[in-house]
Amino acid sequence: MRVRLLLAPVLALSLVSAPVAGAHPHRSNVDLVNPLIGTTGADPAEYGGMIPSTAPPFAMTRWSPQTRVNYVSRLPYHHDDPAITGFIGTHQPAIWMGDYGYVSGMPGVGDVQVGRSMPFTHADEHASPSQYSVKMATGVGAELTGTSRVGVMRFTFPADASPNFVLTATRAGITGAVHVDPARREISGYNPDRQDSKLGPFQAAHFKGYFVASFDTPVTGFGTSTGTTLHDGERDRTDAALGAYVRFPSAARTVQVRIATSFISVDQARENLRREVPSGTSFDRVAARTKAAWSEKLDRVDIEGATPDQLATSTAGPATRAIHCGTPSAPKTRS
């Protein structure tokens, strides 16, 4: 069912809306969404508390570029930060609550480095509900999309750049586990962190966020890490400040990474991967499905009488013809 709204010209829109009837007859309302709205503000009281995440409506896990460490009252992306530090699968429902069971990864070139950051500019960044992309100063390009439980990342590397990928499982003080299987081109493990446990009496002592990261490119080297220390060739480790990494052939120009999540087990994460993004599924196909899921929701509403200014909300610089629509959170199912 579609709903048509007639608005007086003086009404400013802050909720989901559609363009003037007939103005863009073939464009989905999804194309008006700007996920960068609400990501800026130097004063915490002015900060919108949003992130440019990609996922279908009511997804279990959202995927976002990361420019800072997130915790209670702080999200993983801020528009004013100058560098990308990773790409995170987050369950943080709002800025005033903490994350839990998160996992993040970062591409690299040359020597493997834990804690690497890559400068970028917003001119080289594009965000939508179904897809995020950025070209970083190192020449590495990154694209994100996702299903409810699986994030898909596509990285492009400069020629002969010795590409690699570093996965961060846990932070300092949080003990998790990783396992590297080079034959299967996988990194799996768990992260038991639940940051907002301090906000209430329920400790959920046995909680874990499980993950399986699968690569479409052969692995030429691997290891684990604790802090910034690398344990080259190591397949298994249980520790705090924990990570794992893989190296790819120097000739690899494009690498696709699928990361599945679960609150049940590694096996369930692998099953979620098989169901939602089977091996061989292209990045573009996943992004198209996610956009279609948003269109099914947002294109139920038409608006007549809205001016371009009423459809525009700007966070920085010239007005952007966009509407504000962060990926909503919903009660998560155990899967």
Short mmCIF file of C-alpha atoms in Angstrom, two decimals:
data_model
loop_
_atom_site.label_atom_id
_atom_site.label_comp_id
_atom_site.label_asym_id
_atom_site.label_seq_id
_atom_site.Cartn_x
_atom_site.Cartn_y
_atom_site.Cartn_z
CA MET A 1 0.00 0.00 0.00
CA ARG A 2 1.31 3.46 -0.93
CA VAL A 3 0.52 6.61 1.08
CA ARG A 4 0.33 10.04 -0.58
CA LEU A 5 0.86 13.11 1.59
CA LEU A 6 0.06 16.71 0.62
CA LEU A 7 2.26 19.23 2.43
CA ALA A 8 2.03 23.00 2.72
CA PRO A 9 5.17 24.72 1.36
CA VAL A 10 6.20 25.96 4.83
CA LEU A 11 6.50 22.49 6.32
CA ALA A 12 10.12 21.38 6.78
CA LEU A 13 10.64 17.65 6.43
CA SER A 14 12.73 15.71 8.89
CA LEU A 15 11.24 12.27 8.39
CA VAL A 16 11.16 9.89 5.42
CA SER A 17 9.63 11.59 2.41
CA ALA A 18 9.50 11.42 -1.38
CA PRO A 19 10.13 14.08 -4.03
CA VAL A 20 7.54 16.27 -5.68
CA ALA A 21 5.19 14.04 -7.63
CA GLY A 22 6.49 13.55 -11.16
CA ALA A 23 9.84 15.24 -10.50
CA HIS A 24 11.81 11.98 -10.49
CA PRO A 25 9.35 9.33 -11.71
CA HIS A 26 11.93 6.54 -11.95
CA ARG A 27 13.97 7.28 -8.84
CA SER A 28 13.46 5.47 -5.57
CA ASN A 29 13.17 7.39 -2.33
CA VAL A 30 16.30 5.52 -1.28
CA ASP A 31 18.26 7.80 -3.61
CA LEU A 32 17.30 10.79 -1.42
CA VAL A 33 18.76 9.32 1.75
CA ASN A 34 22.04 10.79 3.02
CA PRO A 35 23.42 8.63 5.86
CA LEU A 36 26.12 11.24 6.60
CA ILE A 37 23.50 13.50 8.16
CA GLY A 38 23.95 13.49 11.92
CA THR A 39 27.59 12.36 11.84
CA THR A 40 29.20 15.73 12.64
CA GLY A 41 29.40 18.29 15.47
CA ALA A 42 32.38 19.25 17.60
CA ASP A 43 30.31 19.55 20.78
CA PRO A 44 28.87 16.25 22.06
CA ALA A 45 25.60 18.06 22.66
CA GLU A 46 25.44 18.95 18.96
CA TYR A 47 26.55 15.58 17.63
CA GLY A 48 23.76 13.77 15.82
CA GLY A 49 24.86 10.32 16.93
CA MET A 50 24.47 8.67 13.52
CA ILE A 51 26.77 6.52 11.36
CA PRO A 52 26.77 5.86 7.59
CA SER A 53 25.96 2.20 8.05
CA THR A 54 24.87 -0.22 5.36
CA ALA A 55 22.38 -3.00 6.02
CA PRO A 56 18.76 -3.84 5.16
CA PRO A 57 15.97 -2.56 7.44
CA PHE A 58 16.05 -4.08 10.93
CA ALA A 59 19.31 -5.92 10.29
CA MET A 60 21.00 -7.83 13.10
CA THR A 61 24.42 -6.35 12.20
CA ARG A 62 25.20 -3.00 10.57
CA TRP A 63 28.42 -2.30 8.68
CA SER A 64 30.09 1.07 8.92
CA PRO A 65 33.39 2.78 8.20
CA GLN A 66 35.27 3.36 11.43
CA THR A 67 37.23 6.51 12.27
CA ARG A 68 37.43 6.08 16.07
CA VAL A 69 36.94 3.53 18.84
CA ASN A 70 33.29 3.30 19.86
CA TYR A 71 31.88 2.77 23.33
CA VAL A 72 28.99 4.05 25.46
CA SER A 73 28.29 7.65 24.27
CA ARG A 74 30.60 7.37 21.24
CA LEU A 75 29.92 5.85 17.82
CA PRO A 76 32.56 4.41 15.45
CA TYR A 77 32.35 7.14 12.79
CA HIS A 78 32.61 10.93 12.98
CA HIS A 79 32.49 13.18 9.94
CA ASP A 80 35.30 15.41 11.24
CA ASP A 81 37.87 12.62 11.69
CA PRO A 82 40.58 12.63 9.00
CA ALA A 83 41.32 8.90 8.60
CA ILE A 84 39.66 5.50 8.27
CA THR A 85 40.81 2.97 10.88
CA GLY A 86 38.61 0.03 9.91
CA PHE A 87 35.24 -1.24 8.80
CA ILE A 88 33.10 -2.51 11.66
CA GLY A 89 30.19 -4.88 12.03
CA THR A 90 28.38 -3.17 14.89
CA HIS A 91 25.36 -3.88 17.08
CA GLN A 92 25.45 -0.51 18.87
CA PRO A 93 21.78 0.54 18.79
CA ALA A 94 22.27 4.20 19.73
CA ILE A 95 24.99 6.57 20.87
CA TRP A 96 23.99 6.36 24.55
CA MET A 97 24.39 2.58 24.58
CA GLY A 98 27.49 0.46 24.01
CA ASP A 99 28.40 -2.04 21.33
CA TYR A 100 28.47 -5.81 21.78
CA GLY A 101 29.90 -8.73 19.86
CA TYR A 102 31.40 -6.41 17.23
CA VAL A 103 34.10 -7.34 14.70
CA SER A 104 36.12 -5.10 12.41
CA GLY A 105 38.62 -5.38 9.58
CA MET A 106 41.05 -3.16 7.73
CA PRO A 107 42.80 -3.62 4.39
CA GLY A 108 46.47 -2.81 4.07
CA VAL A 109 49.37 -2.75 1.65
CA GLY A 110 53.01 -3.61 2.32
CA ASP A 111 53.90 -4.88 5.78
CA VAL A 112 51.04 -6.04 8.00
CA GLN A 113 50.23 -3.36 10.58
CA VAL A 114 47.72 -3.59 13.42
CA GLY A 115 46.10 -0.24 14.15
CA ARG A 116 46.71 1.12 10.66
CA SER A 117 44.83 4.26 9.58
CA MET A 118 44.40 5.70 6.08
CA PRO A 119 43.59 9.38 5.46
CA PHE A 120 40.61 10.18 3.22
CA THR A 121 38.49 13.10 2.07
CA HIS A 122 34.73 13.29 1.84
CA ALA A 123 35.03 14.07 -1.85
CA ASP A 124 36.17 10.44 -2.25
CA GLU A 125 33.35 9.05 -0.10
CA HIS A 126 29.83 7.97 -1.02
CA ALA A 127 27.18 6.73 1.42
CA SER A 128 23.72 5.26 0.94
CA PRO A 129 21.60 2.84 3.01
CA SER A 130 22.65 -0.04 0.76
CA GLN A 131 26.28 0.75 -0.04
CA TYR A 132 29.25 2.76 1.24
CA SER A 133 32.46 3.44 -0.65
CA VAL A 134 35.66 5.41 -0.08
CA LYS A 135 38.97 5.86 -1.87
CA MET A 136 41.74 6.38 0.68
CA ALA A 137 44.95 8.36 0.25
CA THR A 138 47.01 5.16 -0.03
CA GLY A 139 45.16 4.30 -3.24
CA VAL A 140 43.18 1.53 -1.51
CA GLY A 141 39.46 1.59 -2.28
CA ALA A 142 36.82 0.07 -0.01
CA GLU A 143 33.14 -0.72 -0.54
CA LEU A 144 30.63 -2.01 2.01
CA THR A 145 27.22 -3.58 1.78
CA GLY A 146 25.41 -6.23 3.79
CA THR A 147 22.51 -8.52 4.53
CA SER A 148 20.94 -9.00 7.96
CA ARG A 149 23.81 -11.09 9.35
CA VAL A 150 26.58 -10.79 6.74
CA GLY A 151 28.76 -7.87 5.73
CA VAL A 152 30.36 -7.83 2.28
CA MET A 153 33.50 -5.77 1.67
CA ARG A 154 35.19 -5.24 -1.68
CA PHE A 155 38.70 -3.80 -1.64
CA THR A 156 40.72 -2.58 -4.59
CA PHE A 157 44.50 -2.31 -4.30
CA PRO A 158 47.20 -0.55 -6.33
CA ALA A 159 49.29 -2.72 -8.63
CA ASP A 160 51.96 -4.86 -6.91
CA ALA A 161 50.98 -3.49 -3.50
CA SER A 162 51.36 -6.68 -1.37
CA PRO A 163 47.76 -6.50 -0.09
CA ASN A 164 46.66 -7.81 3.28
CA PHE A 165 43.69 -7.75 5.64
CA VAL A 166 43.76 -7.37 9.44
CA LEU A 167 40.75 -8.49 11.50
CA THR A 168 40.26 -7.09 15.01
CA ALA A 169 38.37 -9.47 17.28
CA THR A 170 38.72 -7.83 20.71
CA ARG A 171 40.16 -4.75 22.38
CA ALA A 172 42.44 -4.34 25.39
CA GLY A 173 41.08 -6.11 28.46
CA ILE A 174 38.63 -8.28 26.48
CA THR A 175 39.64 -11.92 25.92
CA GLY A 176 38.39 -13.54 22.74
CA ALA A 177 39.51 -16.22 20.31
CA VAL A 178 40.57 -16.42 16.65
CA HIS A 179 41.28 -19.30 14.30
CA VAL A 180 42.90 -18.93 10.88
CA ASP A 181 42.26 -21.59 8.23
CA PRO A 182 44.32 -20.65 5.14
CA ALA A 183 43.06 -23.62 3.14
CA ARG A 184 39.45 -22.49 3.58
CA ARG A 185 40.48 -18.82 3.27
CA GLU A 186 38.82 -18.09 6.61
CA ILE A 187 39.28 -16.34 9.92
CA SER A 188 36.77 -17.28 12.62
CA GLY A 189 36.36 -16.61 16.31
CA TYR A 190 34.38 -14.70 18.91
CA ASN A 191 34.24 -11.46 20.87
CA PRO A 192 32.51 -11.50 24.29
CA ASP A 193 32.51 -7.73 24.83
CA ARG A 194 29.21 -6.17 25.92
CA GLN A 195 30.03 -2.55 26.61
CA ASP A 196 26.74 -1.48 28.14
CA SER A 197 26.78 -4.20 30.82
CA LYS A 198 27.77 -1.41 33.20
CA LEU A 199 24.40 0.24 32.63
CA GLY A 200 22.38 -2.50 34.30
CA PRO A 201 22.47 -5.53 36.60
CA PHE A 202 22.33 -8.15 33.84
CA GLN A 203 25.86 -9.37 33.13
CA ALA A 204 25.15 -12.02 30.45
CA ALA A 205 28.34 -13.79 31.53
CA HIS A 206 28.31 -16.29 28.67
CA PHE A 207 27.56 -13.85 25.86
CA LYS A 208 29.71 -14.05 22.72
CA GLY A 209 29.51 -12.51 19.29
CA TYR A 210 30.78 -15.10 16.80
CA PHE A 211 32.11 -14.39 13.32
CA VAL A 212 33.44 -16.07 10.18
CA ALA A 213 35.39 -14.00 7.63
CA SER A 214 35.71 -15.63 4.21
CA PHE A 215 38.00 -14.38 1.41
CA ASP A 216 37.57 -14.95 -2.32
CA THR A 217 41.35 -14.71 -2.93
CA PRO A 218 44.06 -17.26 -2.04
CA VAL A 219 45.93 -16.66 1.20
CA THR A 220 49.72 -16.49 0.88
CA GLY A 221 50.51 -15.77 4.54
CA PHE A 222 48.72 -15.45 7.86
CA GLY A 223 49.05 -15.04 11.59
CA THR A 224 47.49 -13.72 14.79
CA SER A 225 48.15 -10.57 16.79
CA THR A 226 48.00 -9.29 20.34
CA GLY A 227 48.09 -5.53 20.48
CA THR A 228 50.57 -4.52 17.79
CA THR A 229 52.61 -7.73 18.15
CA LEU A 230 52.35 -10.16 15.24
CA HIS A 231 52.55 -13.94 15.63
CA ASP A 232 53.33 -14.89 12.05
CA GLY A 233 52.17 -18.34 10.96
CA GLU A 234 50.07 -18.88 14.09
CA ARG A 235 46.59 -20.32 13.48
CA ASP A 236 44.95 -20.15 16.92
CA ARG A 237 45.08 -17.75 19.84
CA THR A 238 42.88 -16.88 22.81
CA ASP A 239 43.90 -13.52 24.27
CA ALA A 240 42.97 -9.89 24.84
CA ALA A 241 43.55 -7.11 22.28
CA LEU A 242 43.28 -9.95 19.80
CA GLY A 243 43.37 -10.06 16.04
CA ALA A 244 44.33 -12.13 13.01
CA TYR A 245 45.56 -11.33 9.53
CA VAL A 246 46.01 -12.77 6.06
CA ARG A 247 48.20 -11.78 3.12
CA PHE A 248 47.17 -11.99 -0.54
CA PRO A 249 49.23 -12.41 -3.74
CA SER A 250 50.94 -9.20 -4.82
CA ALA A 251 49.09 -9.40 -8.13
CA ALA A 252 45.66 -9.28 -6.41
CA ARG A 253 43.90 -6.07 -7.39
CA THR A 254 40.41 -6.81 -6.01
CA VAL A 255 39.55 -8.85 -2.90
CA GLN A 256 36.04 -9.56 -1.64
CA VAL A 257 35.52 -10.37 2.05
CA ARG A 258 32.30 -11.81 3.48
CA ILE A 259 31.96 -11.62 7.28
CA ALA A 260 29.07 -13.50 8.86
CA THR A 261 27.92 -12.93 12.45
CA SER A 262 26.00 -14.97 15.01
CA PHE A 263 25.17 -14.88 18.72
CA ILE A 264 25.02 -18.70 18.83
CA SER A 265 28.24 -20.22 17.47
CA VAL A 266 30.88 -20.11 14.75
CA ASP A 267 28.99 -22.91 12.99
CA GLN A 268 25.83 -20.80 12.98
CA ALA A 269 27.79 -17.83 11.61
CA ARG A 270 29.04 -20.08 8.80
CA GLU A 271 25.46 -21.21 8.16
CA ASN A 272 24.31 -17.57 8.03
CA LEU A 273 27.03 -16.96 5.46
CA ARG A 274 25.86 -19.91 3.36
CA ARG A 275 22.22 -18.82 3.49
CA GLU A 276 22.55 -15.07 2.99
CA VAL A 277 25.65 -14.62 0.81
CA PRO A 278 26.70 -17.98 -0.68
CA SER A 279 30.14 -18.36 -2.19
CA GLY A 280 30.28 -16.76 -5.62
CA THR A 281 27.68 -14.07 -4.84
CA SER A 282 28.88 -10.75 -6.20
CA PHE A 283 29.14 -7.57 -4.17
CA ASP A 284 26.89 -5.76 -6.64
CA ARG A 285 24.15 -8.37 -6.29
CA VAL A 286 24.12 -8.03 -2.50
CA ALA A 287 24.02 -4.23 -2.74
CA ALA A 288 21.11 -4.40 -5.20
CA ARG A 289 19.12 -6.69 -2.89
CA THR A 290 19.73 -4.39 0.06
CA LYS A 291 18.62 -1.35 -1.93
CA ALA A 292 15.48 -3.20 -2.99
CA ALA A 293 14.69 -4.00 0.65
CA TRP A 294 14.91 -0.29 1.51
CA SER A 295 12.87 0.69 -1.54
CA GLU A 296 10.09 -1.66 -0.49
CA LYS A 297 9.79 0.33 2.76
CA LEU A 298 10.52 3.90 1.65
CA ASP A 299 8.61 3.87 -1.63
CA ARG A 300 5.34 3.28 0.21
CA VAL A 301 5.15 7.05 0.73
CA ASP A 302 4.71 9.82 -1.87
CA ILE A 303 4.72 13.52 -1.02
CA GLU A 304 3.17 16.33 -3.07
CA GLY A 305 3.83 20.00 -2.48
CA ALA A 306 7.34 19.70 -1.03
CA THR A 307 9.97 22.09 -2.32
CA PRO A 308 13.56 21.02 -2.99
CA ASP A 309 14.60 22.84 0.18
CA GLN A 310 12.11 20.83 2.19
CA LEU A 311 13.72 17.66 0.85
CA ALA A 312 17.20 18.89 1.70
CA THR A 313 18.98 18.62 5.00
CA SER A 314 22.63 19.59 5.19
CA THR A 315 25.26 18.58 7.75
CA ALA A 316 28.30 20.33 6.25
CA GLY A 317 28.86 22.47 3.21
CA PRO A 318 26.21 23.20 0.56
CA ALA A 319 22.71 21.85 1.03
CA THR A 320 22.37 18.24 -0.06
CA ARG A 321 19.12 17.04 -1.55
CA ALA A 322 18.60 14.24 0.87
CA ILE A 323 16.43 12.89 3.58
CA HIS A 324 17.65 11.54 6.88
CA CYS A 325 17.22 7.83 7.41
CA GLY A 326 19.60 5.90 9.64
CA THR A 327 19.37 2.13 9.64
CA PRO A 328 16.82 1.36 12.36
CA SER A 329 17.51 -1.00 15.20
CA ALA A 330 15.09 -3.69 16.27
CA PRO A 331 15.03 -6.52 18.80
CA LYS A 332 17.68 -8.97 17.62
CA THR A 333 16.95 -12.63 17.05
CA ARG A 334 19.44 -15.21 18.26
CA SER A 335 21.04 -16.30 15.03
#
